[in-house]
C-alpha positions in Angstrom: -0.2 0.1 0.1 3.1 2.4 0.9 4.3 1.8 -2.6 1.1 2.7 -4.6 0.7 5.9 -2.4 4.6 6.8 -3.2 3.5 5.8 -7.1 0.4 7.9 -7.0 1.9 11.0 -5.3 4.7 10.6 -8.0 2.5 10.8 -10.5 0.7 14.0 -9.0 4.0 15.5 -8.8 4.9 15.0 -12.4 1.5 16.2 -13.6 2.0 19.5 -11.7 5.3 19.8 -13.3 4.0 19.4 -16.8 1.2 21.7 -15.8 3.2 24.6 -14.7 5.8 24.3 -17.7 3.3 24.0 -20.4 0.3 26.2 -19.1 1.2 27.8 -16.0 -0.3 29.0 -13.0 1.0 32.6 -12.9 -0.2 35.4 -15.4 2.4 36.5 -17.7 3.4 39.5 -18.0 4.5 41.3 -21.3 7.8 43.0 -20.4 7.9 45.4 -23.2 5.3 44.9 -25.6 4.2 48.3 -26.8 2.0 49.0 -29.5 3.4 52.1 -31.3 2.4 54.2 -34.1 4.4 56.3 -36.8 6.0 59.5 -35.4 4.3 62.4 -36.2 4.5 66.5 -35.4 2.4 68.1 -32.8 1.9 71.6 -32.8 2.0 72.4 -28.8 2.2 75.8 -27.4 5.1 75.0 -25.1 7.0 73.0 -27.5 6.0 74.0 -31.4 7.4 71.0 -33.0 8.0 68.0 -30.8 7.6 64.5 -32.8 5.9 61.8 -31.0 4.6 58.1 -31.3 2.0 56.6 -29.4 2.2 53.6 -27.0 -0.4 51.7 -25.1 1.0 51.0 -21.5 1.4 47.6 -20.2 1.8 46.5 -16.8 5.6 47.4 -15.5 6.1 49.9 -18.2 7.6 53.3 -17.3 7.8 56.6 -19.3 11.9 56.0 -19.4 11.6 52.0 -19.9 9.4 52.9 -23.1 11.4 55.7 -24.3 14.8 53.4 -24.0 12.9 50.5 -25.6 12.2 52.6 -28.7 15.5 54.3 -29.3 17.4 51.4 -27.8 19.0 54.0 -25.1 18.1 57.2 -23.7 18.8 59.8 -26.1 18.8 62.9 -23.8 18.6 63.7 -20.3 15.9 62.2 -17.9 14.5 65.5 -16.9 14.2 66.2 -20.7 12.5 63.0 -21.3 9.9 63.7 -18.5 9.3 67.3 -19.7 8.8 66.8 -22.9 6.4 63.7 -22.0 4.3 65.7 -19.6 4.2 68.6 -22.5 2.7 66.1 -24.7 0.2 64.7 -22.3 -1.6 67.7 -20.7 -2.6 66.8 -17.1 -0.7 63.7 -16.7 2.3 63.2 -14.5 5.2 60.9 -15.8 5.1 59.3 -12.5 1.1 58.7 -12.8 1.0 56.7 -16.1 -2.1 54.3 -16.0 -1.8 50.7 -16.9 -4.0 49.9 -20.1 -4.0 54.1 -21.4 -2.4 55.1 -24.6 -0.1 58.0 -24.2 2.2 60.3 -26.5 5.7 59.9 -26.1 8.6 62.1 -27.5 10.5 60.9 -30.6 13.9 61.8 -30.4 14.9 60.1 -34.0 
């Protein structure tokens, strides 16, 4: 009886490992999975010609991580990126972006 119990527990553990590896039990997080449109020009009163691209925010994204992913590195100072982001998105602070929303990000190309 003991061998049968150990065999059943072993099968159950194998099934659990298989299930976790194939299907998983934790929700997946897209680290950098942004949807961006082509760069465009915007006429803004504070900055007359900032080119930008729009990106939908995924879980874990920040203004700097999205900008770095789009440009492969930070193209300018952090303060300038934050200032340009906030000027493109009125009434939005860079630290308060919301998951699932679409925002404009400065394009430095």
